PDB file of C-alpha atoms in Angstrom:
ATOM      1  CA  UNK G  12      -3.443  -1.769 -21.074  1.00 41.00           C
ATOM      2  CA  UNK G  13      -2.488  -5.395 -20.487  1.00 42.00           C
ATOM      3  CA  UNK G  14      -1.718  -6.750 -16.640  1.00 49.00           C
ATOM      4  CA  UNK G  15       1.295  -6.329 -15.487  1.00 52.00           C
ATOM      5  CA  UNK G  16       2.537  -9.512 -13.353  1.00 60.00           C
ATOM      6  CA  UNK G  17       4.009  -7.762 -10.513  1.00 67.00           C
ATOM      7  CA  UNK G  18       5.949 -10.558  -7.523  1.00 68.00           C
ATOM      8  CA  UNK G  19       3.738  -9.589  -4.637  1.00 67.00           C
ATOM      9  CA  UNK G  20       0.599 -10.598  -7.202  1.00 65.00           C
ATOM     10  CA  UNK G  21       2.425 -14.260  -7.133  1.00 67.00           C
ATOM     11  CA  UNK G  22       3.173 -13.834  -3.455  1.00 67.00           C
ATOM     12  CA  UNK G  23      -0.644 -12.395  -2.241  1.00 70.00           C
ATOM     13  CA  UNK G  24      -2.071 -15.062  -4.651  1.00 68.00           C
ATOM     14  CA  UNK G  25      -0.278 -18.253  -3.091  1.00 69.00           C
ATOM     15  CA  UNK G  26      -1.077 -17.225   0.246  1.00 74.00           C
ATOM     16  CA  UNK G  27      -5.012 -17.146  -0.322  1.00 75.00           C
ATOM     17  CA  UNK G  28      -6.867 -20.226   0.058  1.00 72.00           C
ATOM     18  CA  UNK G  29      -8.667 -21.937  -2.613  1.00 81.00           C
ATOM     19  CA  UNK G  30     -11.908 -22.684  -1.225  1.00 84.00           C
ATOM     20  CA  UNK G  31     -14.667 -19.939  -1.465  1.00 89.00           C
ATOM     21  CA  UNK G  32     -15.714 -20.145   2.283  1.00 87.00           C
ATOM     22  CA  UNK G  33     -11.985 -19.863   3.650  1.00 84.00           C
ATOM     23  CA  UNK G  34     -10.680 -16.945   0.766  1.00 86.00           C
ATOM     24  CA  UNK G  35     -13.387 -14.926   2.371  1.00 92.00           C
ATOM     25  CA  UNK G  36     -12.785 -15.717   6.106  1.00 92.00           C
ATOM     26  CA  UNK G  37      -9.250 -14.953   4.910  1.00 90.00           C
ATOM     27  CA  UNK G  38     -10.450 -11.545   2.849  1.00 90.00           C
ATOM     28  CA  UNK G  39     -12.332 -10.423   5.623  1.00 94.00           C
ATOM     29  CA  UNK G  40      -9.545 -10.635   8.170  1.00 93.00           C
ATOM     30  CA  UNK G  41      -6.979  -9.181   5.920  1.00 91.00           C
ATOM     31  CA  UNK G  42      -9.833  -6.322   5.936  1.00 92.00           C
ATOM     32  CA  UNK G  43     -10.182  -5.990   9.654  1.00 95.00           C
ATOM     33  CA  UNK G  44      -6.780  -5.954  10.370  1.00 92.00           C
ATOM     34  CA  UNK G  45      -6.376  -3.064   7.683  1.00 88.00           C
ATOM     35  CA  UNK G  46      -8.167  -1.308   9.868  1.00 89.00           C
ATOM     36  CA  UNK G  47      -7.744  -2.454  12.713  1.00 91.00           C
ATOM     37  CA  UNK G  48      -3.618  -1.820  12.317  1.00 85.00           C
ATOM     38  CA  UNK G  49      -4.702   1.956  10.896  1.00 80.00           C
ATOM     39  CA  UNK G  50      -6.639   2.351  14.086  1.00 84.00           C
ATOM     40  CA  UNK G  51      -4.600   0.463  16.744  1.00 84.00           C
ATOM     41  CA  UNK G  52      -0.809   0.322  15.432  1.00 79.00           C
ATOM     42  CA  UNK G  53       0.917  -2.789  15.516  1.00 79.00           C
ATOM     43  CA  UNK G  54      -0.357  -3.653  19.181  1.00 85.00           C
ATOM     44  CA  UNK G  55      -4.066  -4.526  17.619  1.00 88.00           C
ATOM     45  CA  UNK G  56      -5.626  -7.198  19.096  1.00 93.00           C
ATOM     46  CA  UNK G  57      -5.518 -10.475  17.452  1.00 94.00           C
ATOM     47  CA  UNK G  58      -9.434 -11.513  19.202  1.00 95.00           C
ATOM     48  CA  UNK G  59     -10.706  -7.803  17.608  1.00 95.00           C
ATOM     49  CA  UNK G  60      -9.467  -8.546  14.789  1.00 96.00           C
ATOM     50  CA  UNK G  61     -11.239 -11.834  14.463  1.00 96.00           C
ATOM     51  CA  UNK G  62     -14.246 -10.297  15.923  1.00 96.00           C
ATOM     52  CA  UNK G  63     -14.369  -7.410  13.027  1.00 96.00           C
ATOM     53  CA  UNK G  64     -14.002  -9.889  10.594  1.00 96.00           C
ATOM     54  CA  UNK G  65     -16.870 -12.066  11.913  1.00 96.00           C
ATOM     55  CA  UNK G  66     -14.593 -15.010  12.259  1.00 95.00           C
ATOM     56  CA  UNK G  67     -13.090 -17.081  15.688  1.00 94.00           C
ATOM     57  CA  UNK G  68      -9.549 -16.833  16.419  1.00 95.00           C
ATOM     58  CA  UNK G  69      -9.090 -20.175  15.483  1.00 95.00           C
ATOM     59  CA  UNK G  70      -9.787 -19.253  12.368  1.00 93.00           C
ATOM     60  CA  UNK G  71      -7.406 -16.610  12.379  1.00 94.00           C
ATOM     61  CA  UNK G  72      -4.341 -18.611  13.487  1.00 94.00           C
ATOM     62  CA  UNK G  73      -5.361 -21.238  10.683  1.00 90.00           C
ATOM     63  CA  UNK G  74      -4.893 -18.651   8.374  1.00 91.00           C
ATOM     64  CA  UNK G  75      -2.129 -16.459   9.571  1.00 91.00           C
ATOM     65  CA  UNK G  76       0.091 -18.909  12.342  1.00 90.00           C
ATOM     66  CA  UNK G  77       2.035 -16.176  13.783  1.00 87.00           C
ATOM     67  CA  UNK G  78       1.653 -12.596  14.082  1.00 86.00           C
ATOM     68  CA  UNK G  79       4.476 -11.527  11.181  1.00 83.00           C
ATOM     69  CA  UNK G  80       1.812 -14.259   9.007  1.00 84.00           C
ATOM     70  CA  UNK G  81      -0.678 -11.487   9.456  1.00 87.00           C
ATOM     71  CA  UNK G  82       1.365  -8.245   9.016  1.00 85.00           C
ATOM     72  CA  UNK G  83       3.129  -9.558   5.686  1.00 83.00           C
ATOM     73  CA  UNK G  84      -0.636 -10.772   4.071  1.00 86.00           C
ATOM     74  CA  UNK G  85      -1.951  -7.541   5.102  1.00 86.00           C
ATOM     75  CA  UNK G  86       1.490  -5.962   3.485  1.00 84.00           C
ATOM     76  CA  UNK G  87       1.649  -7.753   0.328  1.00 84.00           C
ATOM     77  CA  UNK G  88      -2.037  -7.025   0.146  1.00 85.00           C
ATOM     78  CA  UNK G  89      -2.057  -3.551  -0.159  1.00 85.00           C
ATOM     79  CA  UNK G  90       1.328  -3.559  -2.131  1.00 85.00           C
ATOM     80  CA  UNK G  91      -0.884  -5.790  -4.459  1.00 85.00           C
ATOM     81  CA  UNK G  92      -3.162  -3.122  -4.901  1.00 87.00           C
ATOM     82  CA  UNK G  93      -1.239  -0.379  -5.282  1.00 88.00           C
ATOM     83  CA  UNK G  94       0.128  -2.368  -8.465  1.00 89.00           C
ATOM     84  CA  UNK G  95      -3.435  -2.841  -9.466  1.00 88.00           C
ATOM     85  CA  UNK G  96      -4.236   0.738  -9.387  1.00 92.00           C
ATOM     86  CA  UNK G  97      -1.247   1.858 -10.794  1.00 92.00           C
ATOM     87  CA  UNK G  98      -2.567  -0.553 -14.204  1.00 91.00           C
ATOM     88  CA  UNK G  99      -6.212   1.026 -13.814  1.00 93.00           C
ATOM     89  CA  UNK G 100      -4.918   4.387 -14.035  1.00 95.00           C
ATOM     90  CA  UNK G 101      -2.170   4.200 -16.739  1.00 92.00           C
ATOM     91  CA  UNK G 102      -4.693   5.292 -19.414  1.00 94.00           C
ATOM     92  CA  UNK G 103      -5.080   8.438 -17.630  1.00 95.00           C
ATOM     93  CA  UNK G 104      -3.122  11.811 -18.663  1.00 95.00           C
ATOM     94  CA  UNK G 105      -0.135  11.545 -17.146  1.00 95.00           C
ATOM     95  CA  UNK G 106       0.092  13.748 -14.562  1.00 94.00           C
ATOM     96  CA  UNK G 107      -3.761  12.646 -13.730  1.00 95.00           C
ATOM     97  CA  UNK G 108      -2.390   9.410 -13.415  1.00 95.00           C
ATOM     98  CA  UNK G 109       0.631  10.012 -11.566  1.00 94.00           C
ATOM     99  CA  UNK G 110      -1.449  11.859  -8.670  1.00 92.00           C
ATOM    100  CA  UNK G 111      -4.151   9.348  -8.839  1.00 93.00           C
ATOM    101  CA  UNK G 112      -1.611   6.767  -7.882  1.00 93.00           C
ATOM    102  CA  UNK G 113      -0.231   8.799  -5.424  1.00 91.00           C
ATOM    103  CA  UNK G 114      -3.301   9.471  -3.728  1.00 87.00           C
ATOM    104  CA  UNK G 115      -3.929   6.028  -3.389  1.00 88.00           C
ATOM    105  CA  UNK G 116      -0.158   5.998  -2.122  1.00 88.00           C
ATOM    106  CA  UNK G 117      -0.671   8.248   0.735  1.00 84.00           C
ATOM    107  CA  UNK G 118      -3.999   6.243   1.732  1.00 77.00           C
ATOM    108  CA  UNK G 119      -1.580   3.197   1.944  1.00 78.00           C
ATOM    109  CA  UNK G 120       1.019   4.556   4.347  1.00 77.00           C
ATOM    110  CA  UNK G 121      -1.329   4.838   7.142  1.00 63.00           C
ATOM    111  CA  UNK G 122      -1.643   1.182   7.157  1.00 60.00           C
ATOM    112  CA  UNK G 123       1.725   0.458   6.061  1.00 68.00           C
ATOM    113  CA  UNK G 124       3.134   2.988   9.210  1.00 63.00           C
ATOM    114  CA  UNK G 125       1.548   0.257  12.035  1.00 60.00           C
ATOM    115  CA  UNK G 126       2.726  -3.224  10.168  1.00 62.00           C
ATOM    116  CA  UNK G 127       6.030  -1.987   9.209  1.00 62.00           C
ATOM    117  CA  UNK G 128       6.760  -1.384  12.788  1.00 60.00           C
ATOM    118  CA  UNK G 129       6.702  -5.720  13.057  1.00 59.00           C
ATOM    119  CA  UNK G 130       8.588  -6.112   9.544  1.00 60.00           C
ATOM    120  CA  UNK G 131      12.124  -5.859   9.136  1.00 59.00           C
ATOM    121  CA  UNK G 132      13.485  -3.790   5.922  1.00 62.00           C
ATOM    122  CA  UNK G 133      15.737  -7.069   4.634  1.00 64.00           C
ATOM    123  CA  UNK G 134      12.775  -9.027   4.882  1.00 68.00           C
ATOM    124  CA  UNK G 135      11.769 -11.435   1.493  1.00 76.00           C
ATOM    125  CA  UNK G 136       8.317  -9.716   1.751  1.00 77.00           C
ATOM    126  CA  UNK G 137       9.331  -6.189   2.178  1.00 78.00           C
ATOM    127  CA  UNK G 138      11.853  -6.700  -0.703  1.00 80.00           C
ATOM    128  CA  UNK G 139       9.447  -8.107  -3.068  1.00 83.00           C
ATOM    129  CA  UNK G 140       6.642  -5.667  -2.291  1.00 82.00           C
ATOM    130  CA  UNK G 141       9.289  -2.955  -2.722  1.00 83.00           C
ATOM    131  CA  UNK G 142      10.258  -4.064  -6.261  1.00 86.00           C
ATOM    132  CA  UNK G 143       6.905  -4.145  -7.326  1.00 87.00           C
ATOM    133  CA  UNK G 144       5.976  -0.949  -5.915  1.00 87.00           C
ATOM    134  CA  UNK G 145       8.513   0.505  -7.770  1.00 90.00           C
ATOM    135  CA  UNK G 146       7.850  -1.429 -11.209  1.00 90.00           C
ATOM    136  CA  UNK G 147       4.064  -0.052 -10.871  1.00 91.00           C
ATOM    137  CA  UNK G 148       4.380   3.796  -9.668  1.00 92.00           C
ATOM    138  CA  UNK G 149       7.667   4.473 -10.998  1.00 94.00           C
ATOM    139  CA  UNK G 150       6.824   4.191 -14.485  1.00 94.00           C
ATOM    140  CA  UNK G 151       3.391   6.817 -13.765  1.00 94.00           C
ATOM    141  CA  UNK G 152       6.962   9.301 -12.971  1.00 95.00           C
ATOM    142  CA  UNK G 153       8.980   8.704 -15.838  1.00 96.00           C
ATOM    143  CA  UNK G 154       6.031   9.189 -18.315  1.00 95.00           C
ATOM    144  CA  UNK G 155       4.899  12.201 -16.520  1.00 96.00           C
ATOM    145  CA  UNK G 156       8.618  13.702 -17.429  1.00 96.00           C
ATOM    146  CA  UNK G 157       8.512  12.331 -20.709  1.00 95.00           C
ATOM    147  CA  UNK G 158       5.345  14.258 -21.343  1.00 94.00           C
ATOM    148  CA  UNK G 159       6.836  17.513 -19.340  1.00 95.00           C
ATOM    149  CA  UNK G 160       4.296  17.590 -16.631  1.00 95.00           C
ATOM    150  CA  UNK G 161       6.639  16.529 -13.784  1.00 96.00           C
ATOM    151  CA  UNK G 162      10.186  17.635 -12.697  1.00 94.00           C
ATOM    152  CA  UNK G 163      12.794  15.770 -14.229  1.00 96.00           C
ATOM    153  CA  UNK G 164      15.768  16.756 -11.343  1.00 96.00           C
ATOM    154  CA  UNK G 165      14.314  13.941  -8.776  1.00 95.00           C
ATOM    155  CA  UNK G 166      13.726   9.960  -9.177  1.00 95.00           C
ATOM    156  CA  UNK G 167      10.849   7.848  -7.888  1.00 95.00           C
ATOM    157  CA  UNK G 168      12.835   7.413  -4.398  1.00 94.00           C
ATOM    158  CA  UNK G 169      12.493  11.050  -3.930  1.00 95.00           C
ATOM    159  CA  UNK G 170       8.791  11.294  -4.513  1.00 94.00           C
ATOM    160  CA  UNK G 171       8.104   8.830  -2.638  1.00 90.00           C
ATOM    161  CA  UNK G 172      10.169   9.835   0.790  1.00 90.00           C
ATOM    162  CA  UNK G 173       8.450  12.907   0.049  1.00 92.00           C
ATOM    163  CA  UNK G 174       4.806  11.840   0.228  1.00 90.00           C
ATOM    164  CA  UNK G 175       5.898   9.245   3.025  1.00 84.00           C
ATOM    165  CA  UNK G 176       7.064  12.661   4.783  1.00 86.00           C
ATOM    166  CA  UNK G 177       3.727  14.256   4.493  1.00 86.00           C
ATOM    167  CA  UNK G 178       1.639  11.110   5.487  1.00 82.00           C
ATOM    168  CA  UNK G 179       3.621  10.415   8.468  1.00 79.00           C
ATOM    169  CA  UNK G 180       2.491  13.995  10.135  1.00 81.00           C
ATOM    170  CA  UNK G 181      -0.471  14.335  12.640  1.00 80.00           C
ATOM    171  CA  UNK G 182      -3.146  16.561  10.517  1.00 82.00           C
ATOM    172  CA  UNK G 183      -6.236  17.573  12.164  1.00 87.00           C
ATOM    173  CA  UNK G 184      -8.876  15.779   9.076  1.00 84.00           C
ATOM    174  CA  UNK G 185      -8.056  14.031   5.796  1.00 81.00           C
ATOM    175  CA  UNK G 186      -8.960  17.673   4.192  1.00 88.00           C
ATOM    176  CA  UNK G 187      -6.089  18.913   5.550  1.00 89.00           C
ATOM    177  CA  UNK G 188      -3.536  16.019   4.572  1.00 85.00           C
ATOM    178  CA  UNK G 189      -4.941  16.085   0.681  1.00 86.00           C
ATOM    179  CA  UNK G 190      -4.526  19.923   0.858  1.00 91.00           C
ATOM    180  CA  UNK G 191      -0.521  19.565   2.413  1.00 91.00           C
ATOM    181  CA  UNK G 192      -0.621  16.904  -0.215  1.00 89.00           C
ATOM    182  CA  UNK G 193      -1.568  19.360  -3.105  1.00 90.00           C
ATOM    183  CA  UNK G 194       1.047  21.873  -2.088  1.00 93.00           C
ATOM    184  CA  UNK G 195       3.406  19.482  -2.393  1.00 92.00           C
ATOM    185  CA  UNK G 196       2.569  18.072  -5.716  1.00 93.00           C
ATOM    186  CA  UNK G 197       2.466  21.709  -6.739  1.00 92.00           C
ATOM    187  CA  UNK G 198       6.118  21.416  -6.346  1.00 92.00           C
ATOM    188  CA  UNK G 199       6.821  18.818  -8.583  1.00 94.00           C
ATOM    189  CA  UNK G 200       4.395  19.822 -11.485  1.00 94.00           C
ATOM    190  CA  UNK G 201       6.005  21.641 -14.171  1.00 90.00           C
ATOM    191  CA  UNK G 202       4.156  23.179 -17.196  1.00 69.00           C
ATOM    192  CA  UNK G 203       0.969  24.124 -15.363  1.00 57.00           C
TER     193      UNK G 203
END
């Protein structure tokens, strides 16, 4: 399967820096705010942060000015590989690829959750990323129809408020959410 270009690629890739040494200062805070946002919500602190990614704060503001900087580059970063592994799984049976994907999905909402709070919904960024979140996982839908593996009465929207649902509930281990996350699919599998 060729690459897709998806607009958050353009948008992730004119954001990084050029140079070796600052792409990974800039990787590895994108990294540690991941997780530091997953851990922390949107309060995280900027000096952890740094710290986690083995970098001074100076370095951090040099990189990402303001706050938002930081939440939309950590955004359009995993939007950016959601598209990715949307491509790497499109050789895949398709209902094998269309949970693969959504795996990935529900993995992404716990970061997405804590730097959402900061981002508004009519936001350039959030706009962009949306389209091409939709232009990589909603064609893994339609061809799971197509091939009769996947309800044909709801759209991509409705999938994904569903698994946004699921993620966004307390659950005592990860076991748990990828079983609630099973059951669910259940529901939308057809043919079994």
């Amino acid at each position: 399967m060729t690459a897709t270009p998806f607009p958050v690629g353009e948008l992730v890739a004119a954001r990084r820096p050029r140079r070796k040494d600052a792409a990974r200062n800039y990787d590895a805070l994108l990294a540690a705010a991941r997780e530091a946002f997953a851990e922390h919500g949107s309060d995280a602190s900027l000096e952890d942060i740094a710290r986690r990614a083995g970098v001074g704060i100076g370095t951090l503001y040099r990189n990402f000015p303001t706050r938002r900087d930081l939440f939309e580059s950590v955004y359009a970063d995993e939007v950016a590989a959601l598209c990715r592994a949307a491509e790497e799984v499109a050789d895949l049976e398709p209902w094998e690829a269309l949970t693969a994907w959504l795996d990935r999905f529900s993995g992404y909402m716990v970061t997405k959750r804590a730097v959402r709070e900061a981002l508004n919904d009519e936001s350039e960024i959030f706009q962009t990323c949306r389209d091409s979140m939709y232009a990589a996982g909603g064609p893994l839908l339609e061809r799971a129809q197509r091939a009769g593996v996947a309800r044909t009465d709801m759209d991509f929207t409705d999938l994904l408020r569903m698994i946004a649902g699921i993620t966004a509930t307390a659950f005592d281990d990860d076991a748990q959410r990828d079983r609630v996350l099973a059951i669910a699919l259940d529901g939308v599998r057809t043919g079994r």
